Coordinates of C-alpha atoms in Angstrom, one line a residue:
Chain Y
X11 CA 121.5 81.9 95.8
X12 CA 121.1 78.2 96.1
X13 CA 124.6 78.0 97.3
X14 CA 124.0 80.6 99.9
X15 CA 121.1 78.6 101.0
X16 CA 123.1 75.5 101.4
X17 CA 125.8 77.2 103.4
X18 CA 123.5 79.1 105.6
X19 CA 122.3 77.2 108.7
X20 CA 118.8 78.7 109.0
X21 CA 118.8 80.6 112.3
X22 CA 115.1 80.2 112.6
X23 CA 114.1 77.7 115.3
X24 CA 112.1 74.8 113.9
X25 CA 108.9 76.5 115.1
X26 CA 106.8 75.1 112.3
X27 CA 106.5 71.5 111.5
X28 CA 108.0 70.9 108.0
X29 CA 106.1 68.9 105.6
X30 CA 108.3 66.0 104.8
X31 CA 108.3 66.7 101.1
X32 CA 109.5 70.3 101.6
X33 CA 113.1 70.8 100.6
X34 CA 115.0 73.6 102.3
X35 CA 115.5 75.2 98.9
X36 CA 111.8 75.7 98.4
X37 CA 111.6 79.4 99.5
X38 CA 114.5 80.2 97.3
X39 CA 113.0 78.5 94.3
X40 CA 109.7 80.3 94.9
X41 CA 111.3 83.8 95.0
X42 CA 113.7 83.0 92.2
X43 CA 111.6 84.2 89.3
X44 CA 110.7 87.5 90.9
X45 CA 114.3 88.0 92.2
X46 CA 115.8 87.3 88.7
X47 CA 113.4 89.6 87.0
X48 CA 114.2 92.4 89.4
X49 CA 117.9 91.8 89.3
X50 CA 117.9 91.8 85.5
X51 CA 115.4 94.6 84.9
X52 CA 115.8 96.9 87.9
X53 CA 119.1 96.3 89.7
X54 CA 121.2 96.0 86.6
X55 CA 119.8 99.1 84.9
X56 CA 120.3 101.1 88.1
X57 CA 123.9 100.1 88.2
X58 CA 124.4 100.9 84.5
X59 CA 122.9 104.3 85.2
X60 CA 125.5 104.8 87.9
X61 CA 128.2 103.7 85.6
X62 CA 127.1 106.1 82.7
X63 CA 126.8 109.0 85.1
X64 CA 130.6 109.0 85.2
X65 CA 130.9 109.0 81.4
X66 CA 130.4 111.3 78.6
X67 CA 128.1 109.2 76.5
X68 CA 126.3 110.5 73.5
X69 CA 125.8 108.2 70.5
X70 CA 125.5 111.3 68.2
X71 CA 128.8 112.8 69.3
X72 CA 131.0 109.7 69.7
X73 CA 134.3 111.7 69.5
X74 CA 133.6 113.2 73.0
X75 CA 132.7 109.8 74.7
X76 CA 134.7 108.5 77.5
X77 CA 135.4 108.8 81.2
X78 CA 134.2 112.0 82.7
X79 CA 134.9 111.6 86.3
X80 CA 132.6 113.8 88.3
X81 CA 132.3 116.3 85.4
X82 CA 128.6 115.7 84.9
X83 CA 127.9 116.3 88.5
X84 CA 129.9 119.5 88.7
X85 CA 128.0 120.6 85.6
X86 CA 124.6 119.7 87.3
X87 CA 125.2 121.5 90.5
X88 CA 127.3 124.5 89.4
X89 CA 126.3 125.3 85.8
X90 CA 122.8 124.0 85.1
X91 CA 120.1 126.4 86.1
X92 CA 117.6 124.0 84.5
X93 CA 118.3 121.4 86.9
X94 CA 117.5 123.7 89.8
X95 CA 114.4 124.9 88.0
X96 CA 113.0 121.5 87.3
X97 CA 113.9 120.2 90.9
X98 CA 112.1 123.3 92.4
X99 CA 109.1 122.6 90.2
X100 CA 109.2 118.9 91.1
X101 CA 109.1 119.8 94.8
X102 CA 106.3 122.3 94.3
X103 CA 104.3 119.8 92.2
X104 CA 104.7 117.0 94.7
X105 CA 103.9 119.2 97.8
X106 CA 100.9 120.7 96.2
X107 CA 99.6 117.5 94.7
X108 CA 100.1 115.2 97.6
X109 CA 98.9 117.9 100.2
X110 CA 95.7 118.5 98.3
X111 CA 95.2 114.8 97.5
X112 CA 95.5 113.9 101.1
X113 CA 93.0 116.5 102.3
X114 CA 90.5 115.9 99.6
X115 CA 91.1 112.1 99.7
X116 CA 90.6 112.0 103.5
X117 CA 87.4 114.0 103.2
X118 CA 86.1 111.9 100.4
X119 CA 86.9 108.7 102.3
X120 CA 85.2 109.9 105.5
X121 CA 82.1 110.7 103.4
X122 CA 81.8 107.5 101.5
X123 CA 82.5 105.6 104.7
X124 CA 79.1 106.7 106.0
X125 CA 76.1 104.6 105.3
X126 CA 73.7 106.4 103.0
X127 CA 71.4 105.5 100.1
X128 CA 73.2 105.0 96.9
X129 CA 76.6 104.4 98.6
X130 CA 77.8 101.7 96.3
X131 CA 77.0 103.7 93.2
X132 CA 78.5 106.8 94.7
X133 CA 81.6 105.1 95.6
X134 CA 82.0 103.5 92.2
X135 CA 81.5 106.9 90.4
X136 CA 83.8 109.0 92.4
X137 CA 86.5 106.4 92.5
X138 CA 86.3 105.8 88.7
X139 CA 88.9 108.3 87.5
X140 CA 91.5 106.3 89.3
X141 CA 91.3 103.7 86.6
X142 CA 92.0 106.2 83.9
X143 CA 95.5 106.6 82.6
X144 CA 97.7 109.7 82.8
X145 CA 97.5 110.1 79.0
X146 CA 93.8 109.8 79.0
X147 CA 93.5 112.3 81.8
X148 CA 95.5 114.7 79.8
X149 CA 93.3 114.1 76.7
X150 CA 90.2 114.8 78.7
X151 CA 91.6 117.9 80.2
X152 CA 93.0 119.1 76.9
X153 CA 89.3 119.0 75.6
X154 CA 88.1 120.8 78.7
X155 CA 90.8 123.5 78.6
X156 CA 90.7 124.0 74.8
X157 CA 90.1 127.7 74.1
X158 CA 87.8 127.1 71.2
X159 CA 85.6 124.2 72.3
X160 CA 86.5 123.7 75.9
X161 CA 84.6 124.4 79.1
X162 CA 86.6 127.7 79.2
X163 CA 84.7 128.9 76.1
X164 CA 81.3 128.1 77.6
X165 CA 82.4 129.8 80.9
X166 CA 83.5 132.8 78.9
X167 CA 80.2 132.9 77.0
X168 CA 78.4 132.9 80.3
X169 CA 80.5 135.9 81.4
X170 CA 83.0 134.0 83.6
X171 CA 86.6 134.3 82.7
X172 CA 88.1 135.9 79.6
X173 CA 87.3 134.5 76.2
X174 CA 89.8 132.6 74.2
X175 CA 92.5 131.8 76.7
X176 CA 93.8 128.3 76.6
X177 CA 94.7 127.5 80.2
X178 CA 97.4 125.2 79.3
X179 CA 99.4 127.6 77.2
X180 CA 99.3 130.5 79.5
X181 CA 102.1 130.6 82.1
X182 CA 99.9 132.1 84.7
X183 CA 97.2 129.4 84.5
X184 CA 99.1 126.3 83.4
X185 CA 100.1 125.3 87.0
X186 CA 96.7 125.3 88.6
X187 CA 95.2 123.8 85.4
X188 CA 97.7 120.8 85.6
X189 CA 97.2 120.4 89.3
X190 CA 93.4 120.1 88.9
X191 CA 93.8 117.6 86.1
X192 CA 96.0 115.4 88.2
X193 CA 93.9 115.8 91.3
X194 CA 91.0 114.4 89.3
X195 CA 92.8 111.1 89.0
X196 CA 94.9 111.2 92.2
X197 CA 92.2 112.0 94.9
X198 CA 90.3 108.8 94.3
X199 CA 93.4 106.6 94.8
X200 CA 94.1 108.3 98.0
X201 CA 90.5 108.0 99.2
X202 CA 90.6 104.2 98.4
X203 CA 93.7 103.7 100.5
X204 CA 92.3 105.6 103.4
X205 CA 88.8 104.1 103.2
X206 CA 90.5 100.7 103.3
X207 CA 92.0 101.6 106.6
X208 CA 88.9 103.3 107.9
X209 CA 87.1 99.9 107.7
X210 CA 89.3 98.5 110.3
X211 CA 88.5 101.1 113.1
X212 CA 86.7 99.3 115.9
X213 CA 83.1 100.6 116.2
X214 CA 83.4 100.0 120.0
X215 CA 85.7 102.9 120.3
X216 CA 83.1 105.2 118.9
X217 CA 80.3 103.7 121.1
X218 CA 82.5 104.3 124.1
X219 CA 83.2 107.8 123.1
X220 CA 79.6 108.3 122.5
X221 CA 78.7 107.2 126.0
X222 CA 81.4 109.7 127.3
X223 CA 79.6 112.5 125.4
X224 CA 82.5 113.2 122.9
X225 CA 81.5 115.3 120.0
X226 CA 81.9 114.1 116.4
X227 CA 84.8 116.4 115.8
X228 CA 86.5 115.1 119.0
X229 CA 85.8 111.5 118.0
X230 CA 87.5 112.2 114.6
X231 CA 90.5 113.9 116.2
X232 CA 91.0 111.3 119.0
X233 CA 89.9 108.0 117.4
X234 CA 89.8 108.3 113.7
X235 CA 92.9 110.3 113.0
X236 CA 95.3 108.4 115.3
X237 CA 94.0 105.1 113.8
X238 CA 94.7 106.4 110.3
X239 CA 98.1 107.7 111.1
X240 CA 100.1 104.8 109.7
X241 CA 98.1 104.6 106.6
X242 CA 98.4 108.4 106.0
X243 CA 102.2 108.3 106.5
X244 CA 102.5 105.3 104.3
X245 CA 100.2 106.5 101.5
X246 CA 101.6 110.0 101.6
X247 CA 105.1 108.9 101.1
X248 CA 104.3 106.4 98.4
X249 CA 102.2 108.9 96.7
X250 CA 104.9 111.6 96.9
X251 CA 107.4 109.2 95.2
X252 CA 104.9 108.3 92.6
X253 CA 104.0 111.8 91.9
X254 CA 107.7 112.7 91.6
X255 CA 108.4 109.9 89.2
X256 CA 105.2 110.1 87.1
X257 CA 106.0 111.4 83.6
X258 CA 102.9 110.4 81.7
X259 CA 100.5 113.2 82.7
X260 CA 102.7 116.2 82.4
X261 CA 104.5 114.8 79.2
X262 CA 101.2 114.6 77.4
X263 CA 99.3 117.4 79.0
X264 CA 101.8 120.3 78.7
X265 CA 105.0 118.6 77.3
X266 CA 106.7 120.5 80.1
X267 CA 105.7 123.8 78.7
X268 CA 104.8 126.6 78.2
X269 CA 108.5 127.8 78.3
X270 CA 109.6 124.9 80.5
X271 CA 107.1 126.1 83.2
X272 CA 105.9 122.6 84.0
X273 CA 109.1 120.5 83.5
X274 CA 109.7 118.1 86.3
X275 CA 113.1 116.6 87.0
X276 CA 112.2 113.2 85.5
X277 CA 110.7 115.0 82.4
X278 CA 114.0 116.9 82.0
X279 CA 115.9 113.6 82.2
X280 CA 113.7 112.0 79.7
X281 CA 114.2 115.0 77.4
X282 CA 118.0 114.9 77.9
X283 CA 118.3 111.2 77.1
X284 CA 115.6 110.6 74.6
X285 CA 115.6 113.8 72.6
X286 CA 119.1 115.2 73.1
X287 CA 120.8 111.7 73.3
X288 CA 122.9 112.9 76.1
X289 CA 122.8 109.6 78.0
X290 CA 125.8 110.3 80.2
X291 CA 124.4 113.6 81.5
X292 CA 120.9 112.1 81.9
X293 CA 122.4 109.3 83.9
X294 CA 124.1 111.7 86.2
X295 CA 120.7 113.6 86.6
X296 CA 119.1 110.2 87.2
X297 CA 121.7 109.4 89.9
X298 CA 120.9 112.7 91.6
X299 CA 117.2 112.1 91.4
X300 CA 117.7 108.6 92.8
X301 CA 119.7 109.9 95.8
X302 CA 116.8 112.3 96.5
X303 CA 114.3 109.4 96.3
X304 CA 116.5 107.2 98.4
X305 CA 116.5 109.8 101.0
X306 CA 112.7 109.8 100.9
X307 CA 112.7 106.1 101.1
X308 CA 114.9 106.1 104.2
X309 CA 112.6 108.5 105.9
X310 CA 109.7 106.3 104.7
X311 CA 111.3 103.1 106.3
X312 CA 112.0 105.0 109.5
X313 CA 108.4 106.3 109.8
X314 CA 106.6 103.2 108.8
X315 CA 109.1 100.8 110.5
X316 CA 108.5 98.4 107.7
X317 CA 110.5 95.1 107.7
X318 CA 111.5 95.7 111.3
X319 CA 109.5 93.8 113.8
X320 CA 106.7 92.9 111.4
X321 CA 105.1 89.5 111.9
Chain Q
X25 CA 49.6 77.3 101.4
X26 CA 51.0 80.7 100.3
X27 CA 48.8 82.6 102.6
X28 CA 49.9 80.4 105.5
X29 CA 53.6 81.1 104.9
X30 CA 53.3 84.8 104.3
X31 CA 52.3 85.9 107.8
X32 CA 54.9 83.6 109.4
X33 CA 57.6 85.4 107.3
X34 CA 56.1 88.7 108.3
X35 CA 56.4 87.9 111.9
X36 CA 60.0 86.9 111.5
X37 CA 61.0 89.9 109.5
X38 CA 58.9 92.6 111.2
X39 CA 61.1 93.4 114.2
X40 CA 64.2 93.8 112.0
X41 CA 63.7 97.2 110.5
X42 CA 63.3 98.6 114.0
X43 CA 66.7 97.3 115.1
X44 CA 69.1 99.4 113.0
X45 CA 67.3 102.6 113.9
X46 CA 67.5 101.8 117.6
X47 CA 71.1 100.8 117.3
X48 CA 72.2 103.8 115.2
X49 CA 75.1 105.5 116.8
X50 CA 75.8 109.1 116.7
X51 CA 78.9 108.6 114.6
X52 CA 76.7 107.1 112.0
X53 CA 74.1 109.9 112.3
X54 CA 75.9 112.5 110.3
X55 CA 73.2 114.9 109.0
X56 CA 72.3 113.8 105.4
X57 CA 73.1 117.1 103.9
X58 CA 76.7 116.8 105.1
X59 CA 77.0 113.7 103.0
X60 CA 75.0 114.6 99.9
X61 CA 76.1 118.2 99.4
X62 CA 79.9 117.6 99.4
X63 CA 79.5 114.3 97.6
X64 CA 77.4 116.0 94.9
X65 CA 80.0 118.7 94.4
X66 CA 82.8 116.1 94.2
X67 CA 80.6 114.0 91.8
X68 CA 80.2 117.0 89.5
X69 CA 84.0 117.4 89.5
X70 CA 84.4 113.7 88.7
X71 CA 81.7 113.4 86.0
X72 CA 82.0 116.7 84.1
X73 CA 85.3 115.6 82.4
X74 CA 83.7 112.2 81.6
X75 CA 80.7 113.9 80.1
X76 CA 82.8 116.2 78.2
X77 CA 84.8 113.5 76.4
X78 CA 81.5 111.6 75.8
X79 CA 80.1 114.8 74.3
X80 CA 83.0 115.3 71.9
X81 CA 83.0 111.7 70.9
X82 CA 79.3 111.5 70.1
X83 CA 78.4 114.8 68.5
X84 CA 79.2 115.7 64.9
X85 CA 82.4 117.5 64.2
X86 CA 82.0 121.3 64.4
X87 CA 78.9 121.1 66.6
X88 CA 78.9 123.3 69.8
X89 CA 75.9 121.7 71.3
X90 CA 76.2 120.7 75.0
X91 CA 74.0 117.7 74.3
X92 CA 75.4 114.9 72.1
X93 CA 72.4 115.0 69.8
X94 CA 72.0 114.1 67.0
X95 CA 74.3 111.3 68.0
X96 CA 77.0 110.1 65.6
X97 CA 79.5 107.3 65.6
X98 CA 81.6 108.6 62.9
X99 CA 84.5 109.5 65.3
X100 CA 84.6 106.0 66.6
X101 CA 84.6 104.5 63.1
X102 CA 87.3 106.8 62.0
X103 CA 89.5 106.3 65.0
X104 CA 89.0 102.5 64.9
X105 CA 90.0 102.0 61.2
X106 CA 91.8 105.1 60.0
X107 CA 93.8 105.7 63.2
X108 CA 94.5 102.0 63.9
X109 CA 92.8 102.0 67.3
X110 CA 91.6 98.5 66.4
X111 CA 95.2 97.4 66.3
X112 CA 96.2 99.3 69.3
X113 CA 93.2 97.8 71.3
X114 CA 94.4 94.2 70.5
X115 CA 98.0 95.1 71.5
X116 CA 96.8 96.7 74.7
X117 CA 94.6 93.7 75.6
X118 CA 97.7 91.4 74.9
X119 CA 99.9 93.5 77.1
X120 CA 97.4 93.9 79.8
X121 CA 96.5 90.2 80.0
X122 CA 100.0 88.9 79.7
X123 CA 101.2 91.3 82.5
X124 CA 98.2 90.2 84.6
X125 CA 99.1 86.4 84.3
X126 CA 102.8 86.9 84.7
X127 CA 102.6 89.3 87.6
X128 CA 100.1 87.2 89.4
X129 CA 102.0 83.9 89.0
X130 CA 105.4 85.2 89.9
X131 CA 104.1 87.3 92.8
X132 CA 102.0 84.3 94.1
X133 CA 105.1 82.2 94.3
X134 CA 107.2 84.9 95.9
X135 CA 104.4 86.0 98.1
X136 CA 104.0 82.5 99.4
X137 CA 107.7 82.2 100.2
X138 CA 107.6 85.5 102.1
X139 CA 104.5 84.6 104.1
X140 CA 105.3 81.0 105.0
X141 CA 109.0 80.6 105.4
X142 CA 111.9 82.2 107.3
X143 CA 114.9 82.2 105.1
X144 CA 118.3 83.9 105.2
X145 CA 117.8 86.6 102.6
X146 CA 114.2 87.3 103.5
X147 CA 114.8 90.7 105.2
X148 CA 117.1 91.8 102.5
X149 CA 114.7 90.8 99.9
X150 CA 111.8 92.6 101.5
X151 CA 114.0 95.7 101.7
X152 CA 114.9 95.3 98.0
X153 CA 111.2 95.1 97.2
X154 CA 110.6 98.4 99.0
X155 CA 113.5 100.2 97.6
X156 CA 112.4 99.2 94.1
X157 CA 109.3 101.3 94.7
X158 CA 111.6 104.3 94.7
X159 CA 113.3 103.5 91.4
X160 CA 111.6 105.6 88.8
X161 CA 110.7 103.7 85.7
X162 CA 111.1 106.7 83.5
X163 CA 114.7 107.1 84.6
X164 CA 115.6 103.6 83.6
X165 CA 114.3 103.9 80.1
X166 CA 117.8 104.1 78.4
X167 CA 119.4 101.1 80.2
X168 CA 116.2 99.1 79.7
X169 CA 116.2 100.0 76.1
X170 CA 119.8 98.7 75.8
X171 CA 118.9 95.5 77.5
X172 CA 116.0 94.8 75.3
X173 CA 118.2 95.8 72.2
X174 CA 120.7 93.2 73.3
X175 CA 118.1 90.6 73.7
X176 CA 116.7 91.5 70.3
X177 CA 113.3 92.3 71.9
X178 CA 112.9 95.8 70.8
X179 CA 109.7 96.2 68.9
X180 CA 108.2 93.2 70.5
X181 CA 105.3 93.4 73.0
X182 CA 107.1 91.0 75.1
X183 CA 109.5 93.7 76.2
X184 CA 106.7 95.9 77.4
X185 CA 105.1 93.0 79.2
X186 CA 108.4 92.3 81.0
X187 CA 108.9 95.9 82.0
X188 CA 105.5 96.4 83.2
X189 CA 105.6 93.1 85.2
X190 CA 108.8 94.0 86.8
X191 CA 107.5 97.3 88.1
X192 CA 104.3 95.7 89.3
X193 CA 105.9 92.8 91.2
X194 CA 107.1 94.5 94.4
X195 CA 103.7 95.9 95.3
X196 CA 101.9 92.7 94.1
X197 CA 104.2 90.4 96.1
X198 CA 103.8 92.5 99.3
X199 CA 100.0 92.4 98.9
X200 CA 99.8 88.7 98.2
X201 CA 102.1 87.8 101.1
X202 CA 99.7 89.9 103.3
X203 CA 96.8 87.9 101.9
X204 CA 98.4 84.5 102.6
X205 CA 99.3 85.5 106.1
X206 CA 95.7 86.0 106.8
X207 CA 95.1 82.3 105.9
X208 CA 95.8 80.3 109.1
X209 CA 98.8 78.1 108.7
X210 CA 97.0 75.4 110.6
X211 CA 94.6 74.9 107.6
X212 CA 97.5 73.9 105.5
X213 CA 99.0 71.7 108.1
X214 CA 95.8 69.9 108.5
X215 CA 95.8 69.2 104.8
X216 CA 99.3 67.7 105.0
X217 CA 98.1 65.5 107.9
X218 CA 95.4 64.3 105.6
X219 CA 98.1 63.2 103.0
X220 CA 98.3 66.2 100.8
X221 CA 101.7 67.4 99.7
X222 CA 102.5 71.1 100.0
X223 CA 101.4 71.9 96.4
X224 CA 98.1 70.1 96.6
X225 CA 97.4 71.6 100.1
X226 CA 98.1 75.0 98.7
X227 CA 95.9 74.5 95.7
X228 CA 93.0 73.0 97.6
X229 CA 93.1 75.0 100.8
X230 CA 94.8 78.4 100.3
X231 CA 94.1 79.2 96.7
X232 CA 90.3 79.4 97.0
X233 CA 90.6 81.7 99.9
X234 CA 93.0 83.9 98.0
X235 CA 90.6 84.4 95.1
X236 CA 89.5 88.0 96.1
X237 CA 93.0 89.1 96.7
X238 CA 94.3 87.6 93.5
X239 CA 91.5 89.3 91.5
X240 CA 92.5 92.6 93.1
X241 CA 96.2 92.2 92.4
X242 CA 95.6 90.9 88.9
X243 CA 93.3 93.7 88.0
X244 CA 95.6 96.2 89.4
X245 CA 98.4 94.9 87.1
X246 CA 96.1 94.8 84.1
X247 CA 95.0 98.4 84.7
X248 CA 98.5 99.6 85.2
X249 CA 99.8 97.8 82.1
X250 CA 96.8 99.1 80.1
X251 CA 97.3 102.6 81.2
X252 CA 101.1 103.0 81.1
X253 CA 102.6 104.9 78.4
X254 CA 106.4 105.4 78.4
X255 CA 107.5 101.8 77.9
X256 CA 105.4 101.2 75.0
X257 CA 106.4 104.6 73.5
X258 CA 110.1 103.8 73.9
X259 CA 110.4 100.1 73.2
X260 CA 107.9 99.8 70.3
X261 CA 108.9 101.7 67.2
X262 CA 106.5 99.9 64.8
X263 CA 103.1 101.6 64.6
X264 CA 101.4 98.2 64.3
X265 CA 102.9 97.2 67.7
X266 CA 101.7 100.3 69.6
X267 CA 99.3 100.4 72.5
X268 CA 96.3 102.6 73.1
X269 CA 98.0 105.3 75.3
X270 CA 100.6 105.8 72.6
X271 CA 97.9 106.1 70.1
X272 CA 96.1 108.8 72.2
X273 CA 99.4 110.7 72.5
X274 CA 99.8 110.6 68.7
X275 CA 96.3 112.1 68.3
X276 CA 97.2 114.8 70.8
X277 CA 100.5 115.7 69.4
X278 CA 99.2 116.0 65.8
X279 CA 99.5 119.4 64.3
X280 CA 95.8 120.0 64.2
X281 CA 94.2 118.0 66.9
X282 CA 91.0 116.2 65.8
X283 CA 89.1 116.6 69.0
X284 CA 86.3 114.2 68.0
X285 CA 88.8 111.4 67.2
X286 CA 90.7 112.2 70.4
X287 CA 87.5 111.9 72.5
X288 CA 86.5 108.7 70.7
X289 CA 89.9 107.2 71.3
X290 CA 89.8 108.2 74.9
X291 CA 86.6 106.3 75.4
X292 CA 88.0 103.3 73.8
X293 CA 90.9 103.5 76.2
X294 CA 88.7 104.0 79.2
X295 CA 86.0 101.4 78.7
X296 CA 87.9 98.3 79.6
X297 CA 89.6 99.6 82.7
X298 CA 86.3 101.3 83.9
X299 CA 84.6 97.9 83.5
X300 CA 87.4 96.1 85.3
X301 CA 87.3 98.7 88.0
X302 CA 83.7 98.5 88.6
X303 CA 84.0 94.9 89.3
X304 CA 87.0 95.0 91.6
X305 CA 86.3 98.2 93.4
X306 CA 84.9 96.4 96.5
X307 CA 87.7 93.9 96.5
X308 CA 90.3 96.6 96.1
X309 CA 89.2 98.2 99.3
X310 CA 89.2 95.0 101.4
X311 CA 92.3 93.9 99.5
X312 CA 94.3 97.0 100.5
X313 CA 93.2 96.9 104.0
X314 CA 94.2 93.2 104.3
X315 CA 97.4 93.3 102.3
X316 CA 99.0 96.6 102.4
X317 CA 98.0 98.6 105.4
X318 CA 98.3 95.7 107.9
X319 CA 101.0 93.9 106.0

C-alpha cells in the first residue's frame, strides 16, 4: 500500500494547506491497522469460502475430499429442497420482521419525539431492549412461552388460550412467537435511528405549514416522511441484511425447529458446517447467500448513493 | 439580603413560563392521550418480559406467585458459583472492554484519515467498509476458525476480541469520520499556526469535541461484544474461557431447564449493558444523527 502511495500522484488539488510535518503516507498509515484487520479476518475468509465452495471438503470423510467443480452448486439448486425451504423462510422472516419493525419503530419514534412529561424516562425504558442480546431475548421469551410456568399458563388460567401449549414447539404458533420475540428487541433500534433523523427536521417547515393551515396528517405526509426517506431507506436495508444474517436469536430460541420450521439459510449453513462437518457444501451455500446479499448491497448503494458525491 | 434577591429573581423568571405556551405550535400540540395511550401499551410490551425474568430470578423455585415475594437470591448464588457465571462474567468484561478499546483506537485513526485526507484508495476503501456490512459473520465461522487455529489462538479470548473488533470496525469508522467532519478543519489549522504539530493539534483541539461520539461508538462496540454469541461459542472450547451468552445458551439447552437459574443468569447478562445503555442513550441518538444519517 505504501508503494501504491508513492507511485500515485494524488489527483486532489492542494486545496488544504498541509502541515509541514505531515508526510504524504500519513492517511495510509492511519487506515493500515483497520485495513490489515479487515483483509486478514474478512477478505481472506471470504476468498477461502469461495475456494472451498468448489471442493468436497469434509474432515470426517477425507476419502471424498477434492475438487468438485460446480457439483456443490448443482446439488444446491437442483437437489436440495432444504435450501429452498430455508431461503423461503429467510425471505419471509426478513420481510415480516423488517416491515413490522419499520412501522412500529416509526410510530414509536414519532411518539417519543414529542415533548411530554416523563419523556427521558419513557425513552430509556422503551429503548432498553435494544441493549439485550439475542440469546438473552431468547431466554426471556422461553420463560414467557413455557407451557408450565410461562405467561401462556396464566392466560390459560384466565380463560384465554388453550392450556399447556408451548408456543415454541407448535408449528402453528412458532412463527408469530419468534417474530414477537425479535420485535421486542428490534423495534427500539429502528426507533432510535429514525428518532435521530427526526431531530434534524427544521421546525420552521412545520411553522410554515401551520400558517398555511395544513393538518397534522398532511404535515407528516409532506414534511416528515420525505425528510425521513433517506434514513428509512438506509436503516431498512441495513436492518434487512442484519436480520438475514442474525443467527443468535433463532439458534437459541427454537434451534431452527420444530421440524425445521424456523431454519433460516444462515442457520442451515451453520448446521451444515458445524454439526455435519460438510465444509465444502456449507461454503457453497455461503457463496450463494453472499451473492444474494451482494445483490442487496448493490441495491442499497444505488438507493442511498453512498460514496458517490458525498462530501 | 435574601429577601432582597428573591423578588429580583422572581421578576426575571416570571415571564418565562408564559413563553413556551404562547410559542407552542400545533405540531407540538398532539393531544396528550395520543402520546400516553400508545406509549403505555408499548411500555407494557417492553416491560412485561423484563418483569417476567425478574420474577423467575427472585421467587423460590416451584413458586407460581406473580409477585416475587418472599424474595430469594438462591438462584443468583447458584448461577454465580455452581454454573460458573462468575467466570463468564469476568471473561465477558474482558472481551467487552478489549473490543471497546481496540475498536475505538483503530476506528479513530482510520476515521481521521477518511475525514481529513483525500487519498488514492479512499473511495475503494469506503466501498469495502460498506460491503463488509453484508458479509455475514456466521458464514465466516469455519475460515475464521481455521485462521485462529493456524495462529494457535483457539481457546484464547483474544480470538474473540479480534473477531468482534473486525465486525465492529466498518460502522465505527463511518460514524467516527462523520463526527470528525463535523469539527471544523480551521480549528486544527489554527492550532498548527500556533505551533502544534498534527498529533498535538488533534489531541488538544479535536479529541475533546469528539468525546460524545467516541463514547457512543465505544459503548456500541462494548454492547455488541458483550452480547454476541457465535464467535465465543465456536472459538472457545474451554468452559473456563466462555462468556455469558454461551453460559445462557448452556442453561437453555440443558435437558431439564432450570428456569430460576436461567432467569438469574439473564439478569447478570443484562445489568451491565442496560447500565451502559442508560448512560449513552442520549449520545447515541445525537451520535447517529451526526455520524450515520448525514455521513
